[in-house]
Short mmCIF file of C-alpha atoms and ligand atoms in Angstrom, two decimals:
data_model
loop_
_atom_site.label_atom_id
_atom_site.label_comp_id
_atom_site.label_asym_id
_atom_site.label_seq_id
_atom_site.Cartn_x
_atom_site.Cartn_y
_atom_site.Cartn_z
CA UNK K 12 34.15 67.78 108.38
CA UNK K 13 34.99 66.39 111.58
CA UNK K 14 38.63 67.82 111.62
CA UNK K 15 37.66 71.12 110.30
CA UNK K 16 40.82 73.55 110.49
CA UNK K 17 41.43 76.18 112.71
CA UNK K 18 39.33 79.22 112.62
CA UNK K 19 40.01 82.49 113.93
CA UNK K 20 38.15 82.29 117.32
CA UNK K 21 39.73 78.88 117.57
CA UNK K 22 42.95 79.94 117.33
CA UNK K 23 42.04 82.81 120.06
CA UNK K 24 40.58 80.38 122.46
CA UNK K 25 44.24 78.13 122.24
CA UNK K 26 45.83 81.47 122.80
CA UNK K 27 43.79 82.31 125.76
CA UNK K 28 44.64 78.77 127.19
CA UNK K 29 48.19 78.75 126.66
CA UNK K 30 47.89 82.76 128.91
CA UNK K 31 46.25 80.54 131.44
CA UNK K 32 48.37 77.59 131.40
CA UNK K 33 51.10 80.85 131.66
CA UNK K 34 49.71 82.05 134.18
CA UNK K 35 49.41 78.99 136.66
CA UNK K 36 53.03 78.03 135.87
CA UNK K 37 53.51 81.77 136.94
CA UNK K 38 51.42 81.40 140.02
CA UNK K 39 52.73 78.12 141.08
CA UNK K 40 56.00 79.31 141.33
CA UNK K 41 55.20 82.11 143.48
CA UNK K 42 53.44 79.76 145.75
CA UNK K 43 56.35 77.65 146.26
CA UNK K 44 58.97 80.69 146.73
CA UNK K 45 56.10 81.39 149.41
CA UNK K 46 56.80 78.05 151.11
CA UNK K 47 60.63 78.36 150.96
CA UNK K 48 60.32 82.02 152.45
CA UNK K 49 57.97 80.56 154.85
CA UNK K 50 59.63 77.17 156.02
CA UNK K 51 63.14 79.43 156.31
CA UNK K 52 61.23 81.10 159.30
CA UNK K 53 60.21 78.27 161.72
CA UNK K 54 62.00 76.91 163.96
CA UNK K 55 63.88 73.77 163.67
CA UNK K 56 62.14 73.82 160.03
CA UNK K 57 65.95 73.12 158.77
CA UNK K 58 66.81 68.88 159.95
CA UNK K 59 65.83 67.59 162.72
CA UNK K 60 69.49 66.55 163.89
CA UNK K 61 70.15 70.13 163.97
CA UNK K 62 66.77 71.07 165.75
CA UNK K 63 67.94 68.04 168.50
CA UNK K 64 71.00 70.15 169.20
CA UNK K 65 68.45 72.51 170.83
CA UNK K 66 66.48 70.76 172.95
CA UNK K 67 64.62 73.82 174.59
CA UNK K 68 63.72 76.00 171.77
CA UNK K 69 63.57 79.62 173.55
CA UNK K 70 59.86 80.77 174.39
CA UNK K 71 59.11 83.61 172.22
CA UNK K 72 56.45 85.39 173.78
CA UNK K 73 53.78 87.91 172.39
CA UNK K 74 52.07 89.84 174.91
CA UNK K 75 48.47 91.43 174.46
CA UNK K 76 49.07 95.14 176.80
CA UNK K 77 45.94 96.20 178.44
CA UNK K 78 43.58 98.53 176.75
CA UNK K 79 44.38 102.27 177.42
CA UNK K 80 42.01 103.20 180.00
CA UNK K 81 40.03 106.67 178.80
CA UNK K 82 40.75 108.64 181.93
CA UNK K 83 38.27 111.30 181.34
CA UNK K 84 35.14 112.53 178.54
CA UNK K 85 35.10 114.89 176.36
CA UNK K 86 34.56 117.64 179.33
CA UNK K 87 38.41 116.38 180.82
CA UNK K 88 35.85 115.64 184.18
CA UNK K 89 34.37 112.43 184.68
CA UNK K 90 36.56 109.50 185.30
CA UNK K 91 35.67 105.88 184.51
CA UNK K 92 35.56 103.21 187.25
CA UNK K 93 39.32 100.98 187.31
CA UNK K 94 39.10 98.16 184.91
CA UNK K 95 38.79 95.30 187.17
CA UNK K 96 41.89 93.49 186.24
CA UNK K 97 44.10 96.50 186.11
CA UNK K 98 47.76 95.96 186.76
CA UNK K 99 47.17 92.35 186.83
CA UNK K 100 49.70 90.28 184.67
CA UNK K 101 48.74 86.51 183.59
CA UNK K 102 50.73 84.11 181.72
CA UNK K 103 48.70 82.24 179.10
CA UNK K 104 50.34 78.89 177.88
CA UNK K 105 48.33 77.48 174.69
CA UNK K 106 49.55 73.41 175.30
CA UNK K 107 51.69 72.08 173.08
CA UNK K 108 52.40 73.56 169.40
CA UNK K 109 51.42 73.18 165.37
CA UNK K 110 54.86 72.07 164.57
CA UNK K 111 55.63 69.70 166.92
CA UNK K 112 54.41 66.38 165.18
CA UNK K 113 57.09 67.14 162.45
CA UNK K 114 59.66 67.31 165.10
CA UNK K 115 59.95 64.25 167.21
CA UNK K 116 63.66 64.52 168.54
CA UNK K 117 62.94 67.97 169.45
CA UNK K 118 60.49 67.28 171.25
CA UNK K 119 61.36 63.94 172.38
CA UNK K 120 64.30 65.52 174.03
CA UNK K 121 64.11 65.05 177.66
CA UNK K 122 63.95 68.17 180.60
CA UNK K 123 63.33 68.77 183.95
CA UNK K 124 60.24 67.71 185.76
CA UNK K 125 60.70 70.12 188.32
CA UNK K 126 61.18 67.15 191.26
CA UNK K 127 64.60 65.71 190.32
CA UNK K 128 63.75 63.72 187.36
CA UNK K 129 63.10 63.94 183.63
CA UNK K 130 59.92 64.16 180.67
CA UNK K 131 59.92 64.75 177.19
CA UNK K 132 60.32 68.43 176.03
CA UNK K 133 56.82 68.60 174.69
CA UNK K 134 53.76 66.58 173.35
CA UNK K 135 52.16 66.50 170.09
CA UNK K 136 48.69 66.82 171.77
CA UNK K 137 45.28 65.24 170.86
CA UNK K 138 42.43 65.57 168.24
CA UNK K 139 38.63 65.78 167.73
CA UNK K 140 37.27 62.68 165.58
CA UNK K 141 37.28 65.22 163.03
CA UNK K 142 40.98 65.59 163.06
CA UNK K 143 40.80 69.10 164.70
CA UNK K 144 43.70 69.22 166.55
CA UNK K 145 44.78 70.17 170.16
CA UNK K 146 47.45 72.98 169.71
CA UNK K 147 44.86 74.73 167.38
CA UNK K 148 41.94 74.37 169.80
CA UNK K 149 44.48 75.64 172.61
CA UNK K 150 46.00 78.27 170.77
CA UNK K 151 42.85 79.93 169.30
CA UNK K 152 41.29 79.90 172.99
CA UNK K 153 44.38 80.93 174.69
CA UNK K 154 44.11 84.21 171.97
CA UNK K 155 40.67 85.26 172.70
CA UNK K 156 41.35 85.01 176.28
CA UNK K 157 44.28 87.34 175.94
CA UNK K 158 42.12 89.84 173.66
CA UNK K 159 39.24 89.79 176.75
CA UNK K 160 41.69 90.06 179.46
CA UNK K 161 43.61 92.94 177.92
CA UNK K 162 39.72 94.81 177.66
CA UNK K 163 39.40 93.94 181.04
CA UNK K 164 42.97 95.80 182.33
CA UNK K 165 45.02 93.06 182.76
CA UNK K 166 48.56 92.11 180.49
CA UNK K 167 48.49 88.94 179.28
CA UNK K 168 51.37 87.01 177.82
CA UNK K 169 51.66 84.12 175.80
CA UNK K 170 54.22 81.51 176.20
CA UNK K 171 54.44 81.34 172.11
CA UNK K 172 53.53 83.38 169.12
CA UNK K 173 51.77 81.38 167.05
CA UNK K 174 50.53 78.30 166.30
CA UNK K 175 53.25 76.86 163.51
CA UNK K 176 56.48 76.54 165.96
CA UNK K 177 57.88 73.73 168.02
CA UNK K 178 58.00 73.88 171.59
CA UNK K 179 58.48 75.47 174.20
CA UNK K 180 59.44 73.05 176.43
CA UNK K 181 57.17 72.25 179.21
CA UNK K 182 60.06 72.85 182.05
CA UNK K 183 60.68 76.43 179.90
CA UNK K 184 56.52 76.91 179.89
CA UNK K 185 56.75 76.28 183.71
CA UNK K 186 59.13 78.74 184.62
CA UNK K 187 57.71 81.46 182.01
CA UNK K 188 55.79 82.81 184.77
CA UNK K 189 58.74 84.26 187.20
CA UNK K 190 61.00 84.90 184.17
CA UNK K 191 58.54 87.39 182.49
CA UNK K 192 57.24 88.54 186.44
CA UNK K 193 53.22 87.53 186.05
CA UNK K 194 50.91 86.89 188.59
CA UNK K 195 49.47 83.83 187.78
CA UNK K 196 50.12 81.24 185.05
CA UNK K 197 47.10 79.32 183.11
CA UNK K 198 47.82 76.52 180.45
CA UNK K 199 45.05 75.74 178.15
CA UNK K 200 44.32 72.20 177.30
CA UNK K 201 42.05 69.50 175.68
CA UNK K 202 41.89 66.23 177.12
CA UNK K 203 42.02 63.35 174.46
CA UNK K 204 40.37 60.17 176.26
CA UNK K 205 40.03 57.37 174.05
CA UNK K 206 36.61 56.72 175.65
CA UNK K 207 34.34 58.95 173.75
CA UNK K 208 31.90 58.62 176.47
CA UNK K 209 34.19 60.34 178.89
CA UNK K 210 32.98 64.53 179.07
CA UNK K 211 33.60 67.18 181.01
CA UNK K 212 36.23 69.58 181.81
CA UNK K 213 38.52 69.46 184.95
CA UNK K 214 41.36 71.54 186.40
CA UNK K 215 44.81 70.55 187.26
CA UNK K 216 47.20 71.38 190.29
CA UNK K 217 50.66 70.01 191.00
CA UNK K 218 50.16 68.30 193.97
CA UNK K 219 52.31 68.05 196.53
CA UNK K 220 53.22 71.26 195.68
CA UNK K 221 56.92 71.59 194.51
CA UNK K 222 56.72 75.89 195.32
CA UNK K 223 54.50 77.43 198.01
CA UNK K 224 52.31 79.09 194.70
CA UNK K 225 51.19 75.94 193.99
CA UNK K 226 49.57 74.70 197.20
CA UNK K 227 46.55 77.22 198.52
CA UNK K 228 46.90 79.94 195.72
CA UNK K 229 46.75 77.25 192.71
CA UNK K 230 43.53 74.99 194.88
CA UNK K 231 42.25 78.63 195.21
CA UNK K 232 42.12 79.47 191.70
CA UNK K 233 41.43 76.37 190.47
CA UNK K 234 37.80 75.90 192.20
CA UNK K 235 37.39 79.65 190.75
CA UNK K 236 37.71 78.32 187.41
CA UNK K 237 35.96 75.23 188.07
CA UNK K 238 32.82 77.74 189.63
CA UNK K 239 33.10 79.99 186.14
CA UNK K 240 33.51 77.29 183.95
CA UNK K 241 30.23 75.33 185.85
CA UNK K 242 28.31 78.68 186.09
CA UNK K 243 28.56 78.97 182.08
CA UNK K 244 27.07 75.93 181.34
CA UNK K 245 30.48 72.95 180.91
CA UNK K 246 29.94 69.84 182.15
CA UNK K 247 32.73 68.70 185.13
CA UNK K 248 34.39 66.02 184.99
CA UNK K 249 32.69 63.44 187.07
CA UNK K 250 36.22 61.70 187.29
CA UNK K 251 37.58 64.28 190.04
CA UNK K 252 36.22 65.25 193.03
CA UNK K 253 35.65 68.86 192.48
CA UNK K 254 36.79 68.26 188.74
CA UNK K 255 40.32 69.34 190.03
CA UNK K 256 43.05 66.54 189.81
CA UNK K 257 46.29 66.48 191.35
CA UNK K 258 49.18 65.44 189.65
CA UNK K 259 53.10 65.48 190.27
CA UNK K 260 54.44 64.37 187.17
CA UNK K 261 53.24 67.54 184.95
CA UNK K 262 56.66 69.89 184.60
CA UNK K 263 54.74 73.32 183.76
CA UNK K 264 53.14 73.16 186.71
CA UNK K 265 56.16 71.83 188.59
CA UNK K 266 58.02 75.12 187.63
CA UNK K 267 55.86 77.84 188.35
CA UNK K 268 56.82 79.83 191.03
CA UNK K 269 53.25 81.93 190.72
CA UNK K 270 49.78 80.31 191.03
CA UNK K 271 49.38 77.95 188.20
CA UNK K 272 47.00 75.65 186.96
CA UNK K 273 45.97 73.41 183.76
CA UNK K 274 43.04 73.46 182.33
CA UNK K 275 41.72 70.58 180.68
CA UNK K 276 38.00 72.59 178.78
CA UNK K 277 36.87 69.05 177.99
CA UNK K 278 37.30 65.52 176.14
CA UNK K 279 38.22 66.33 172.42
CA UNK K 280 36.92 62.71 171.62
CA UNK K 281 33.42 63.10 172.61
CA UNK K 282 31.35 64.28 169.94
CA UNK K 283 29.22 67.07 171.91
CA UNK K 284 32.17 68.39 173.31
CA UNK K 285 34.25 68.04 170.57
CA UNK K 286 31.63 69.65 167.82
CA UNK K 287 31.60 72.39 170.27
CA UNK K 288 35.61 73.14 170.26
CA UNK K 289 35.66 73.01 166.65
CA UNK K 290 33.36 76.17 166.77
CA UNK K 291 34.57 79.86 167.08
CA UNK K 292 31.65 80.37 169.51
CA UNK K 293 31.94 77.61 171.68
CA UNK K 294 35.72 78.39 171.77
CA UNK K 295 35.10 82.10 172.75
CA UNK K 296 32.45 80.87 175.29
CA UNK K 297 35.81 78.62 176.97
CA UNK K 298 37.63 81.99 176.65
CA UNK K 299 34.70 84.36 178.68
CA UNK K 300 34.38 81.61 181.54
CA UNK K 301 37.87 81.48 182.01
CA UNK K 302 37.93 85.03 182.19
CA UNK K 303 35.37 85.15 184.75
CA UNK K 304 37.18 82.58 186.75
CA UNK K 305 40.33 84.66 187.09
CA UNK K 306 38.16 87.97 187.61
CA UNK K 307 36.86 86.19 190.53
CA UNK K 308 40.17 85.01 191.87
CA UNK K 309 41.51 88.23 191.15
CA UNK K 310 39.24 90.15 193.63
CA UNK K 311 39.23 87.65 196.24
CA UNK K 312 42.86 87.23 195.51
CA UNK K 313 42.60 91.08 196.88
ZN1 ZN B 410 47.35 68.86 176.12
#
């Protein structure tokens, strides 16, 4: 009794499986056609002793064109006020890049510091606890702030297109602003102290300046930011005066030929701050303040 043979809806039940089990073979090689397709289109995806040959893989940017203004209603009469970025064109450089951990001798690769001497091409960035990373945090921010400053008039431009490459370069990220003729230049950036204590955000200027754009124009924008950021409700940094720190080793800012500045939104491994990044609002909440910091800097900027 207990090895009864097959019945008829048996027999339809193994055939059912064996369409299943048909139909996952099917699906699973779909899925991995999908990965070759997919891995054929990154960059320095193919070995990495080929990818080394090309140490500075060429920014490809994607730029976010201002929103059409509507000139006039219905009647063809009333006009509505400028948008209060119009014309303005900003550079937004999401730090560092989703492929880069896979890539070490690209990245590794050294370039120009902008004062005579030499860093690595790129970083791989830092984390939440929760393993959210960096380049993701960066990237998603750096893409809502280019949606809001296109509504508000301006063009942005990003110094990649998406969050799966390697690269750019820092020394190419630096001089992104002059080659693609923005006004300003604003990396985006999560600090990663090991101290999960540490909190705050601060704002970063190349200091002494290595171009006349980054003396008075960058200090000028960066207290904007730090006011906008402060007036939304992030912590400072209590570790710089101001929560703006000078450096003279960081190449994008070395570069820049335009106002620049670095923006570190906060500590990554401090759980507030870090719970915060990992959600969409508190990452479109970075992306308004720092859109109010450059509206600011924009119209005293004249
Ligand atoms: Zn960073």
């Amino acid at each position: 009794m207990s090895h009864a043979p097959s019945t008829g809806p048996g027999r339809a039940w193994a055939g059912r499986l064996g369409l299943l089990l048909a139909g996952l073979v099917v699906g699973g090689l779909v899925f991995l056609v999908a990965l070759q397709v997919r891995a054929g289109t990154q960059p320095g995806a193919t070995e990495a002793a080929v990818s080394a040959e090309r140490p500075d893989p060429t920014p490809d940017p994607s730029t976010v064109p201002p929103e059409p203004d509507s000139a006039t209603d219905d009647a063809g009469a009333a006009h509505d006020p400028p948008a209060p970025l119009d014309g303005l064109r900003v550079a937004i450089d999401p730090g560092h890049d989703g492929g880069n951990a896979d890539h070490p001798l690209t990245i590794n690769a050294p370039v120009s510091d902008g004062r005579g001497g030499t860093k690595a091409c790129n970083t791989v960035g830092t984390s939440t606890d929760g393993g959210y990373p960096e380049h993701a945090f960066a990237w998603d921010v750096s893409s809502r702030l280019a949606e809001e400053l296109a509504d508000l008039g301006a063009t942005a431009v990003l110094t990649r297109p998406d969050d799966v490459g390697v690269g750019p370069c820092v020394d190419a990220r630096g001089r992104f602003p002059q080659e693609h003729d923005t006004d300003v230049l604003v990396s985006v950036h999560a600090n990663g102290t090991e101290d999960r204590a540490a909190h705050g955000f601060f704002v970063i200027v190349s200091d002494p300046p290595a171009h006349v754009a980054q003396g008075e124009p960058s200090l000028a924008l960066a207290e904007e930011l730090v006011d906008a950021l402060t007036g939304a409700g992030f912590t400072p940094s209590a570790t710089y005066d101001g929560a703006i720190s000078r450096r003279s080793d960081l190449a994008t800012l070395n570069h820049s030929e335009r106002p620049v500045v670095m923006l570190e939104l906060g500590e990554m491994r401090n759980p507030d701050e870090g719970a915060l990044m990992e959600t969409e609002g508190g990452r479109q909440r970075y992306a308004e303040a720092v859109v109010d910091g450059l509206v600011a800097w924009a119209a005293s900027d004249g």
